[in-house]
mmCIF file of C-alpha atoms in Angstrom:
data_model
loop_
_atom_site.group_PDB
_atom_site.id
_atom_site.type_symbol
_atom_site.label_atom_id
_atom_site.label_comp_id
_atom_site.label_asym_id
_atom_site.label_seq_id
_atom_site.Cartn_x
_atom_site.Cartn_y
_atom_site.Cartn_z
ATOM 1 C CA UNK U 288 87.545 93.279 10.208
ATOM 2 C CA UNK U 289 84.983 95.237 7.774
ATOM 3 C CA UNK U 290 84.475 98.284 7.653
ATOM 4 C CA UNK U 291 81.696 100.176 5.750
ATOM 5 C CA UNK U 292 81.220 103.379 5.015
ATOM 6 C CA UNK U 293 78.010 105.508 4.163
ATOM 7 C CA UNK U 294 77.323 108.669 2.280
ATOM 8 C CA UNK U 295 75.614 111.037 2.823
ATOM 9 C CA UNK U 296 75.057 110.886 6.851
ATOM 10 C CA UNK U 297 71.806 113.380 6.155
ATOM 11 C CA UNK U 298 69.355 113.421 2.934
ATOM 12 C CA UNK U 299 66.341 115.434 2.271
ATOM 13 C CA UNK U 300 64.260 115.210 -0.778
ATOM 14 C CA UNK U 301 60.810 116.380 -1.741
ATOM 15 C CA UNK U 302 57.919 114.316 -1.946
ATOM 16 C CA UNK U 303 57.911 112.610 -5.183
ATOM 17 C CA UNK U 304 61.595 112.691 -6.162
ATOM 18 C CA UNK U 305 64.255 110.173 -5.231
ATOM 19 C CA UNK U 306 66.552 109.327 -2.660
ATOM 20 C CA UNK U 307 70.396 107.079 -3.236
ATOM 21 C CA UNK U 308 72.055 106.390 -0.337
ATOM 22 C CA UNK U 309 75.648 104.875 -1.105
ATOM 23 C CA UNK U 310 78.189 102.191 0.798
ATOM 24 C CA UNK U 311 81.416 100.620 0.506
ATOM 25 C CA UNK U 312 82.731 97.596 2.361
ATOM 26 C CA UNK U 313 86.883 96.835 2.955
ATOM 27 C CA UNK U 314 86.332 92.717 3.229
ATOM 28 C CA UNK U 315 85.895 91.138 -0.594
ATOM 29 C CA UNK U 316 84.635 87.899 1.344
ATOM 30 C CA UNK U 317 81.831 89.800 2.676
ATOM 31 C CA UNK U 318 78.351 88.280 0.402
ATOM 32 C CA UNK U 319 75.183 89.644 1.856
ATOM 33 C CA UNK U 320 73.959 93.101 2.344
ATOM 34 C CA UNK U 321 71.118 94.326 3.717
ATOM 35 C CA UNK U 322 69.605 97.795 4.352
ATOM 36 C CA UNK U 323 67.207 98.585 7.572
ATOM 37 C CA UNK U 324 64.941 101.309 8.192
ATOM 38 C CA UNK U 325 64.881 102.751 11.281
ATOM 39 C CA UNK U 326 62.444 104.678 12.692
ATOM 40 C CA UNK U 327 63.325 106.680 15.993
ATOM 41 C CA UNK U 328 63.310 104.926 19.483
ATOM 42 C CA UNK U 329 62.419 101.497 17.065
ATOM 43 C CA UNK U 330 64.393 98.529 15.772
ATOM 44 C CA UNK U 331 65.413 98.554 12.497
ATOM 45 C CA UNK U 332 63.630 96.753 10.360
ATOM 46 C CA UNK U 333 64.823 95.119 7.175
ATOM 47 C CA UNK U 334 63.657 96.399 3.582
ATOM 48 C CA UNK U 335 65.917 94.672 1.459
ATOM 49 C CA UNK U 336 68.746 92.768 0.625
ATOM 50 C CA UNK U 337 71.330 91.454 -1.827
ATOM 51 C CA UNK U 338 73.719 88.448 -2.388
ATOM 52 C CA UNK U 339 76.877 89.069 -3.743
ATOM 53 C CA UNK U 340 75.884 86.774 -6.237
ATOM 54 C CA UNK U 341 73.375 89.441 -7.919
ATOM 55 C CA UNK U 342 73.948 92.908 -9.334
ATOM 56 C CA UNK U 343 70.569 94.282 -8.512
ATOM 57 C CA UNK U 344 66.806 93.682 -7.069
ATOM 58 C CA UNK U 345 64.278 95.615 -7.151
ATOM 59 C CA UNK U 346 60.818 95.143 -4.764
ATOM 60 C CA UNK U 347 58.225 97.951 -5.945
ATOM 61 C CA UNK U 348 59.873 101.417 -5.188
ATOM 62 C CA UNK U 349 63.252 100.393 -3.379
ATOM 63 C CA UNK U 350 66.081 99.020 -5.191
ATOM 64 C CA UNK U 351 69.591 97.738 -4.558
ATOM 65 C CA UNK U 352 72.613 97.606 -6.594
ATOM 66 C CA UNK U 353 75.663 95.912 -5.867
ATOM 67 C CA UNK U 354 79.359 95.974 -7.416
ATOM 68 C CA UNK U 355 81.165 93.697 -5.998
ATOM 69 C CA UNK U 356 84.512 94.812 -8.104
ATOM 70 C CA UNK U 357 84.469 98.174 -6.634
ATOM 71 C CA UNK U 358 83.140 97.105 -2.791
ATOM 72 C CA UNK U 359 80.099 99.192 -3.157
ATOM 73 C CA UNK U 360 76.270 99.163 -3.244
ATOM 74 C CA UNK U 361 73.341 101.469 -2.886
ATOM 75 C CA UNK U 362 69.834 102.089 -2.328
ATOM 76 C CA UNK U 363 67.763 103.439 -4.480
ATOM 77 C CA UNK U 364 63.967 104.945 -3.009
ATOM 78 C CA UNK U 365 61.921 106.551 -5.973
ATOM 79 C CA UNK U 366 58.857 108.214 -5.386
ATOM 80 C CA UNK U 367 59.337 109.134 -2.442
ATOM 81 C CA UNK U 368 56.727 109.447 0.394
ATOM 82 C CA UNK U 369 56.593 111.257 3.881
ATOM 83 C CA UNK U 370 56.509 107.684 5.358
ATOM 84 C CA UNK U 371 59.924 106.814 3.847
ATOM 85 C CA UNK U 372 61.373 109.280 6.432
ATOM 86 C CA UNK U 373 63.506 107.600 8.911
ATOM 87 C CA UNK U 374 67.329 106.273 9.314
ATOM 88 C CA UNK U 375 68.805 104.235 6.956
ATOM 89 C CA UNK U 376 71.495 101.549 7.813
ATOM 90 C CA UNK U 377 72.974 99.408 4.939
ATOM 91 C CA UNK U 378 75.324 96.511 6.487
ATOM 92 C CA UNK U 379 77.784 93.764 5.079
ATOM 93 C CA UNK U 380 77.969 90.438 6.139
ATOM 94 C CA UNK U 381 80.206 87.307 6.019
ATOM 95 C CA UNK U 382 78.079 84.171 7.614
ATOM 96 C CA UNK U 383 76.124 85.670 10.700
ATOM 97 C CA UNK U 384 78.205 88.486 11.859
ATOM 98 C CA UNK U 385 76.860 91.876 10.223
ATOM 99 C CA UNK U 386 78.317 95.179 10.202
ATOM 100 C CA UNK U 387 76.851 98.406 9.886
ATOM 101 C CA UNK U 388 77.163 101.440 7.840
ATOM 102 C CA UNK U 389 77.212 104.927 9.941
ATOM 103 C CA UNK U 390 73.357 105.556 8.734
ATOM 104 C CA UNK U 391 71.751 107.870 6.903
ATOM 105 C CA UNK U 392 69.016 110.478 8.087
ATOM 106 C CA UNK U 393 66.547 110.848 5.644
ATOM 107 C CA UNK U 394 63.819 113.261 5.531
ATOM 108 C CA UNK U 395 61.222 113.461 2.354
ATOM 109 C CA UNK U 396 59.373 116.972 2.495
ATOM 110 C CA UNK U 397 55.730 117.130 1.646
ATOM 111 C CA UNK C 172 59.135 86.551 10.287
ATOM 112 C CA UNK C 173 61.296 85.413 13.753
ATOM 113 C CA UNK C 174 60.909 87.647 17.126
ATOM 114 C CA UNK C 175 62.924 88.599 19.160
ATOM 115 C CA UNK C 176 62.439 90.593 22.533
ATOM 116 C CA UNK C 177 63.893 92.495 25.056
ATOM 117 C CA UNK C 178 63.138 93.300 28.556
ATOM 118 C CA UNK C 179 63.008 96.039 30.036
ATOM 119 C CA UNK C 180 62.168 98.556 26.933
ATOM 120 C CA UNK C 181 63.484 101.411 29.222
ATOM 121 C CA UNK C 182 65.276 101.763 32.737
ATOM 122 C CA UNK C 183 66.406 104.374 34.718
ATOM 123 C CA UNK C 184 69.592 103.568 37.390
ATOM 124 C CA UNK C 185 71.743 105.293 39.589
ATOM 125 C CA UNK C 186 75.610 105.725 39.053
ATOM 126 C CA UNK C 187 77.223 102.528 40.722
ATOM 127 C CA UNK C 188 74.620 100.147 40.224
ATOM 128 C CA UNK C 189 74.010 97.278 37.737
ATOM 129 C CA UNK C 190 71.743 96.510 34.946
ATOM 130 C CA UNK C 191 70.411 93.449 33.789
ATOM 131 C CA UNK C 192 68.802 93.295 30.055
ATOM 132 C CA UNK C 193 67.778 90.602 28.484
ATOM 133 C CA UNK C 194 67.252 89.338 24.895
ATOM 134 C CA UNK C 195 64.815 86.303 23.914
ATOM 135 C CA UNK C 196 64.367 84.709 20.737
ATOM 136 C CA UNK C 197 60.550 83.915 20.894
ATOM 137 C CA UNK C 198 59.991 81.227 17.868
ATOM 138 C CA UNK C 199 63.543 80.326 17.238
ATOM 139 C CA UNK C 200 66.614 78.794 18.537
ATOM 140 C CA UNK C 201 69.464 81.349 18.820
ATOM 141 C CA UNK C 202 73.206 79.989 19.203
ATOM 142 C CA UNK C 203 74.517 82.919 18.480
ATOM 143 C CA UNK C 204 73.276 86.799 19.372
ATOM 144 C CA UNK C 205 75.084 90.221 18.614
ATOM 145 C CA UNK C 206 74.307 92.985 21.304
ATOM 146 C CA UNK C 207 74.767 96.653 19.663
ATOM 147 C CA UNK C 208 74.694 99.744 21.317
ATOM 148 C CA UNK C 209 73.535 103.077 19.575
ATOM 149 C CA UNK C 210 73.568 106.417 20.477
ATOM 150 C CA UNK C 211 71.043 109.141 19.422
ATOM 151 C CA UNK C 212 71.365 109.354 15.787
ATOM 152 C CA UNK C 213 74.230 107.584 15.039
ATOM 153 C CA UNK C 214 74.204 103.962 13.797
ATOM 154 C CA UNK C 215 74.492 100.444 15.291
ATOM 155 C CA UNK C 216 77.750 99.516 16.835
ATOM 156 C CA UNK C 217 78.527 95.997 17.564
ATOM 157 C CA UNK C 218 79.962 95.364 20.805
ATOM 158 C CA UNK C 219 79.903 91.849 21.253
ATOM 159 C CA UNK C 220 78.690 88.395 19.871
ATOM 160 C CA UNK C 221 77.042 86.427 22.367
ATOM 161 C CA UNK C 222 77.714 82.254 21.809
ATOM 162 C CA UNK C 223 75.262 79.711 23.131
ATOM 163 C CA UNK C 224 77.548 77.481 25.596
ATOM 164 C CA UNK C 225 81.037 79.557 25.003
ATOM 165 C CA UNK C 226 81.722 82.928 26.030
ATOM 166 C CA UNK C 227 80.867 85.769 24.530
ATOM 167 C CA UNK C 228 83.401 87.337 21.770
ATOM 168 C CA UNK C 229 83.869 91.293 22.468
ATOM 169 C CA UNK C 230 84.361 93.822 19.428
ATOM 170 C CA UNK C 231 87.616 95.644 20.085
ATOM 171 C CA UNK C 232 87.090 98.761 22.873
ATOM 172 C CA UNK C 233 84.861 96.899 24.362
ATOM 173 C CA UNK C 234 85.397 96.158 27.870
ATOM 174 C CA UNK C 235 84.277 92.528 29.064
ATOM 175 C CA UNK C 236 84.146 92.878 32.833
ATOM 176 C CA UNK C 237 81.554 95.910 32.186
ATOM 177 C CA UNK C 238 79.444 94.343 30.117
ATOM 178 C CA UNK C 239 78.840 91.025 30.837
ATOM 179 C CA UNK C 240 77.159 88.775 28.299
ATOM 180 C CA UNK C 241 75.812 85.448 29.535
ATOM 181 C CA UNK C 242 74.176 82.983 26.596
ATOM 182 C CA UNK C 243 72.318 80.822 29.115
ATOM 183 C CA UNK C 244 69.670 79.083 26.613
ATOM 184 C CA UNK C 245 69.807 78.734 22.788
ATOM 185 C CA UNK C 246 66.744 81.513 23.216
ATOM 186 C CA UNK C 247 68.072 83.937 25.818
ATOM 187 C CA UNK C 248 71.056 86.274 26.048
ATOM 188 C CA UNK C 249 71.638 88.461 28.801
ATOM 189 C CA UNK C 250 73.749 91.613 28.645
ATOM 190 C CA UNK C 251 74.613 92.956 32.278
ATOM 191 C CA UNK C 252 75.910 96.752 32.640
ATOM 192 C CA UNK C 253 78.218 96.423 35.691
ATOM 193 C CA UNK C 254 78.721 99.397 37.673
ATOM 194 C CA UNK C 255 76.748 101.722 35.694
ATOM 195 C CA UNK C 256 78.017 105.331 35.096
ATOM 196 C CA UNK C 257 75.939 108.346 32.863
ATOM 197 C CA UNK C 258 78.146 107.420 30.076
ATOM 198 C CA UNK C 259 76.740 104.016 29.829
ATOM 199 C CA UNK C 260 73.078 105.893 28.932
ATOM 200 C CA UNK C 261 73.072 104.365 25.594
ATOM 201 C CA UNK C 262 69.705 102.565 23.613
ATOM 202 C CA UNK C 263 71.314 98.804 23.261
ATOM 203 C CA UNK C 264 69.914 96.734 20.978
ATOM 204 C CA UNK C 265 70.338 92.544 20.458
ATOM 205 C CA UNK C 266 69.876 90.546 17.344
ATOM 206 C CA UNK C 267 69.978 86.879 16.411
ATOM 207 C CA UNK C 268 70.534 85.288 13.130
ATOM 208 C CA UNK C 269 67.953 82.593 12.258
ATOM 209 C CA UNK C 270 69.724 79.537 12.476
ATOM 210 C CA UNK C 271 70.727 77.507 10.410
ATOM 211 C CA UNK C 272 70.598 78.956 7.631
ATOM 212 C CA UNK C 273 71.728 82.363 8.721
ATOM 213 C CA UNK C 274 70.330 84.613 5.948
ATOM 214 C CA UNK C 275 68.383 87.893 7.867
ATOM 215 C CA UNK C 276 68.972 88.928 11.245
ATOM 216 C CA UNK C 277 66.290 89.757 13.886
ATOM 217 C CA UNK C 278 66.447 92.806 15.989
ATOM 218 C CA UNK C 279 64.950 93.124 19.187
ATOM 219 C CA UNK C 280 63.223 96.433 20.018
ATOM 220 C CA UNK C 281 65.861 97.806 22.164
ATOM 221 C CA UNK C 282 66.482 98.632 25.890
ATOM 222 C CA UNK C 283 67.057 102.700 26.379
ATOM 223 C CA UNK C 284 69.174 102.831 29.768
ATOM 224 C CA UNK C 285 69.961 106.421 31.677
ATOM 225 C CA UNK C 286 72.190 106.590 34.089
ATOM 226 C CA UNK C 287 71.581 109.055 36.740
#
Protein backbone atom coordinates (compact mmCIF):
# COMPACT_ATOMS: atom_id res chain seq x y z
CA UNK A 1 0.00 0.00 0.00
CA UNK A 2 1.23 3.83 0.35
CA UNK A 3 3.04 5.03 2.55
CA UNK A 4 3.83 8.74 3.26
CA UNK A 5 6.08 10.27 5.16
CA UNK A 6 6.24 13.84 6.82
CA UNK A 7 8.97 16.13 7.98
CA UNK A 8 9.34 17.80 10.41
CA UNK A 9 6.81 16.10 13.10
CA UNK A 10 7.10 19.71 15.14
CA UNK A 11 7.54 23.42 13.58
CA UNK A 12 7.63 26.70 15.24
CA UNK A 13 8.00 29.95 13.52
CA UNK A 14 7.45 33.56 14.48
CA UNK A 15 4.66 35.55 13.52
CA UNK A 16 5.25 36.85 10.15
CA UNK A 17 7.78 34.37 8.74
CA UNK A 18 7.03 31.12 6.97
CA UNK A 19 6.32 27.69 7.56
CA UNK A 20 7.18 24.32 4.72
CA UNK A 21 6.06 21.28 5.79
CA UNK A 22 7.37 18.39 3.39
CA UNK A 23 5.93 14.68 2.18
CA UNK A 24 6.76 11.83 0.15
CA UNK A 25 4.47 9.07 -1.07
CA UNK A 26 5.85 5.18 -2.14
CA UNK A 27 2.69 4.53 -4.77
CA UNK A 28 3.45 6.52 -8.34
CA UNK A 29 -0.39 5.78 -9.08
CA UNK A 30 -1.33 7.82 -6.21
CA UNK A 31 -2.97 11.50 -8.03
CA UNK A 32 -4.52 13.65 -5.39
CA UNK A 33 -3.14 15.20 -2.33
CA UNK A 34 -4.57 17.09 0.09
CA UNK A 35 -3.41 18.81 3.33
CA UNK A 36 -5.87 19.27 6.56
CA UNK A 37 -5.60 21.43 9.42
CA UNK A 38 -6.32 20.20 12.52
CA UNK A 39 -7.08 21.90 15.37
CA UNK A 40 -7.05 19.92 18.80
CA UNK A 41 -10.07 17.68 19.87
CA UNK A 42 -11.52 18.88 16.02
CA UNK A 43 -11.75 17.25 12.60
CA UNK A 44 -9.46 18.14 10.22
CA UNK A 45 -10.46 20.30 7.91
CA UNK A 46 -9.21 20.61 4.36
CA UNK A 47 -7.08 23.76 3.14
CA UNK A 48 -5.89 22.62 0.00
CA UNK A 49 -5.21 20.29 -2.55
CA UNK A 50 -3.41 19.16 -5.69
CA UNK A 51 -3.83 16.80 -8.74
CA UNK A 52 -1.03 15.07 -9.90
CA UNK A 53 -1.75 16.66 -12.97
CA UNK A 54 -0.42 20.22 -11.63
CA UNK A 55 2.93 21.30 -10.23
CA UNK A 56 1.61 23.96 -7.95
CA UNK A 57 -1.55 26.14 -6.58
CA UNK A 58 -1.57 28.70 -4.69
CA UNK A 59 -4.98 30.17 -2.67
CA UNK A 60 -3.87 33.57 -0.87
CA UNK A 61 -1.11 32.63 1.73
CA UNK A 62 -0.96 28.68 1.45
CA UNK A 63 0.60 26.99 -1.36
CA UNK A 64 1.27 23.49 -2.64
CA UNK A 65 3.87 22.05 -4.76
CA UNK A 66 3.98 18.78 -6.16
CA UNK A 67 6.80 16.58 -7.97
CA UNK A 68 5.50 13.83 -9.06
CA UNK A 69 9.13 12.46 -10.41
CA UNK A 70 10.55 12.51 -7.03
CA UNK A 71 7.10 11.33 -4.94
CA UNK A 72 7.06 14.49 -3.01
CA UNK A 73 5.06 17.67 -2.24
CA UNK A 74 4.84 20.41 0.30
CA UNK A 75 3.10 23.14 1.89
CA UNK A 76 4.03 26.28 1.88
CA UNK A 77 2.24 28.96 4.78
CA UNK A 78 3.79 32.57 4.41
CA UNK A 79 2.95 35.16 6.67
CA UNK A 80 2.25 33.43 9.18
CA UNK A 81 -0.43 34.15 11.87
CA UNK A 82 -1.16 32.85 15.51
CA UNK A 83 -4.35 31.31 13.96
CA UNK A 84 -2.31 29.11 11.58
CA UNK A 85 -1.28 27.14 14.73
CA UNK A 86 -2.58 23.70 14.71
CA UNK A 87 -1.65 20.05 13.18
CA UNK A 88 -0.96 19.60 9.82
CA UNK A 89 -1.77 16.32 7.88
CA UNK A 90 -0.87 16.12 4.11
CA UNK A 91 -2.36 12.71 2.55
CA UNK A 92 -2.13 10.79 -0.89
CA UNK A 93 -4.79 9.31 -2.60
CA UNK A 94 -5.61 6.81 -5.41
CA UNK A 95 -9.66 6.98 -6.11
CA UNK A 96 -11.35 7.31 -2.55
CA UNK A 97 -9.00 5.65 -0.23
CA UNK A 98 -6.60 8.41 1.39
CA UNK A 99 -3.63 8.00 3.41
CA UNK A 100 -2.11 10.12 5.83
CA UNK A 101 1.15 11.65 6.56
CA UNK A 102 2.37 11.32 10.43
CA UNK A 103 1.38 15.26 10.93
CA UNK A 104 3.03 18.07 11.72
CA UNK A 105 2.68 20.30 14.98
CA UNK A 106 2.91 23.69 14.17
CA UNK A 107 3.12 26.54 16.42
CA UNK A 108 3.57 30.38 15.03
CA UNK A 109 4.83 32.65 18.04
CA UNK A 110 3.46 36.11 18.40
CA UNK B 1 -19.55 21.63 1.59
CA UNK B 2 -20.99 17.77 2.60
CA UNK B 3 -21.51 16.84 6.53
CA UNK B 4 -20.90 14.35 8.11
CA UNK B 5 -21.62 13.44 11.88
CA UNK B 6 -20.94 11.37 14.59
CA UNK B 7 -22.66 10.34 17.66
CA UNK B 8 -21.71 10.31 20.62
CA UNK B 9 -18.84 13.22 20.54
CA UNK B 10 -17.47 11.60 23.81
CA UNK B 11 -18.15 8.37 26.00
CA UNK B 12 -16.88 7.02 28.92
CA UNK B 13 -17.14 2.82 29.41
CA UNK B 14 -16.03 0.31 31.63
CA UNK B 15 -13.41 -2.47 30.72
CA UNK B 16 -15.56 -5.41 29.19
CA UNK B 17 -18.25 -3.58 27.74
CA UNK B 18 -19.15 -2.45 24.18
CA UNK B 19 -19.37 0.69 22.28
CA UNK B 20 -21.49 1.68 19.62
CA UNK B 21 -20.46 4.92 17.39
CA UNK B 22 -21.95 5.95 14.65
CA UNK B 23 -21.16 7.97 11.48
CA UNK B 24 -23.94 9.77 9.21
CA UNK B 25 -23.54 11.43 6.06
CA UNK B 26 -26.17 14.28 6.45
CA UNK B 27 -26.64 15.70 2.65
CA UNK B 28 -25.02 12.92 0.79
CA UNK B 29 -25.09 9.36 -0.12
CA UNK B 30 -22.04 7.48 1.26
CA UNK B 31 -21.16 3.90 -0.29
CA UNK B 32 -18.15 3.89 1.02
CA UNK B 33 -16.71 5.35 4.66
CA UNK B 34 -13.09 5.07 6.19
CA UNK B 35 -13.10 4.94 10.12
CA UNK B 36 -9.56 6.28 11.54
CA UNK B 37 -8.43 6.19 14.86
CA UNK B 38 -5.92 8.84 16.34
CA UNK B 39 -4.17 9.12 19.31
CA UNK B 40 -3.15 12.38 21.11
CA UNK B 41 -0.91 14.07 18.78
CA UNK B 42 -0.16 11.70 16.38
CA UNK B 43 -1.91 11.53 12.98
CA UNK B 44 -4.88 9.69 11.40
CA UNK B 45 -4.59 5.99 11.04
CA UNK B 46 -6.89 4.15 8.84
CA UNK B 47 -8.27 1.13 10.22
CA UNK B 48 -10.86 0.12 8.03
CA UNK B 49 -13.05 1.03 4.92
CA UNK B 50 -16.55 0.60 5.54
CA UNK B 51 -18.66 -0.63 2.05
CA UNK B 52 -22.34 0.09 1.66
CA UNK B 53 -23.92 -3.60 1.20
CA UNK B 54 -20.38 -5.66 1.51
CA UNK B 55 -18.33 -5.97 4.44
CA UNK B 56 -16.11 -3.81 5.66
CA UNK B 57 -12.27 -4.07 4.38
CA UNK B 58 -9.77 -3.90 7.56
CA UNK B 59 -6.22 -2.11 7.23
CA UNK B 60 -3.64 -4.69 8.24
CA UNK B 61 -3.34 -5.00 12.43
CA UNK B 62 -6.54 -4.39 12.59
CA UNK B 63 -8.61 -6.84 14.28
CA UNK B 64 -12.24 -7.40 12.73
CA UNK B 65 -14.08 -9.19 15.52
CA UNK B 66 -13.11 -6.02 17.83
CA UNK B 67 -14.16 -3.58 15.80
CA UNK B 68 -17.06 -4.24 14.05
CA UNK B 69 -18.09 -2.06 11.14
CA UNK B 70 -21.66 -2.38 9.89
CA UNK B 71 -22.59 -0.08 6.54
CA UNK B 72 -26.35 -0.38 7.09
CA UNK B 73 -27.57 2.69 4.78
CA UNK B 74 -25.70 4.50 1.95
CA UNK B 75 -25.71 7.44 4.90
CA UNK B 76 -24.79 5.55 8.07
CA UNK B 77 -21.78 3.53 9.22
CA UNK B 78 -21.49 2.12 12.48
CA UNK B 79 -18.20 1.22 14.15
CA UNK B 80 -18.79 -1.08 17.33
CA UNK B 81 -15.78 -1.45 19.99
CA UNK B 82 -16.40 -5.02 21.27
CA UNK B 83 -15.21 -5.77 24.59
CA UNK B 84 -13.67 -2.57 25.37
CA UNK B 85 -10.30 -2.45 27.27
CA UNK B 86 -8.22 1.12 28.39
CA UNK B 87 -6.18 0.57 25.39
CA UNK B 88 -9.05 1.05 23.11
CA UNK B 89 -9.27 4.96 24.67
CA UNK B 90 -8.51 6.36 21.36
CA UNK B 91 -10.43 9.73 19.51
CA UNK B 92 -11.88 7.72 16.24
CA UNK B 93 -12.78 9.58 13.56
CA UNK B 94 -15.05 8.52 10.13
CA UNK B 95 -14.96 10.07 6.74
CA UNK B 96 -16.83 9.62 3.48
CA UNK B 97 -15.85 10.51 0.04
CA UNK B 98 -18.54 12.45 -1.88
CA UNK B 99 -19.74 10.18 -4.31
CA UNK B 100 -19.45 9.96 -7.36
CA UNK B 101 -17.08 11.87 -8.14
CA UNK B 102 -14.81 11.17 -5.24
CA UNK B 103 -12.59 14.30 -5.17
CA UNK B 104 -12.47 15.65 -1.12
CA UNK B 105 -13.27 13.63 1.73
CA UNK B 106 -15.55 14.64 4.68
CA UNK B 107 -14.56 14.12 8.21
CA UNK B 108 -16.84 13.74 10.90
CA UNK B 109 -16.01 15.49 14.20
CA UNK B 110 -14.85 12.52 16.01
CA UNK B 111 -15.95 10.25 18.94
CA UNK B 112 -13.21 10.48 22.04
CA UNK B 113 -13.81 6.99 23.91
CA UNK B 114 -12.03 6.19 27.57
CA UNK B 115 -12.02 3.14 28.79
CA UNK B 116 -12.12 2.82 32.45
Amino acid sequence: GENVEQHPSTLSVQEGDSAVIKCTYSDSASNYFPWYKQELGKRPQLIIDIRSNVGEKKDQRIAVTLNKTAKHFSLHITETQPEDSAVYFCAASRGNQFYFGTGTSLTVIP
Amino acid sequence: GAVVSQHPSWVICKSGTSVKIECRSLDFQATTMFWYRQFPKQSLMLMATSNEGSKATYEQGVEKDKFLINHASLTLSTLTVTSAHPEDSSFYICSAPDYPAYNEQFFGPGTRLTVL
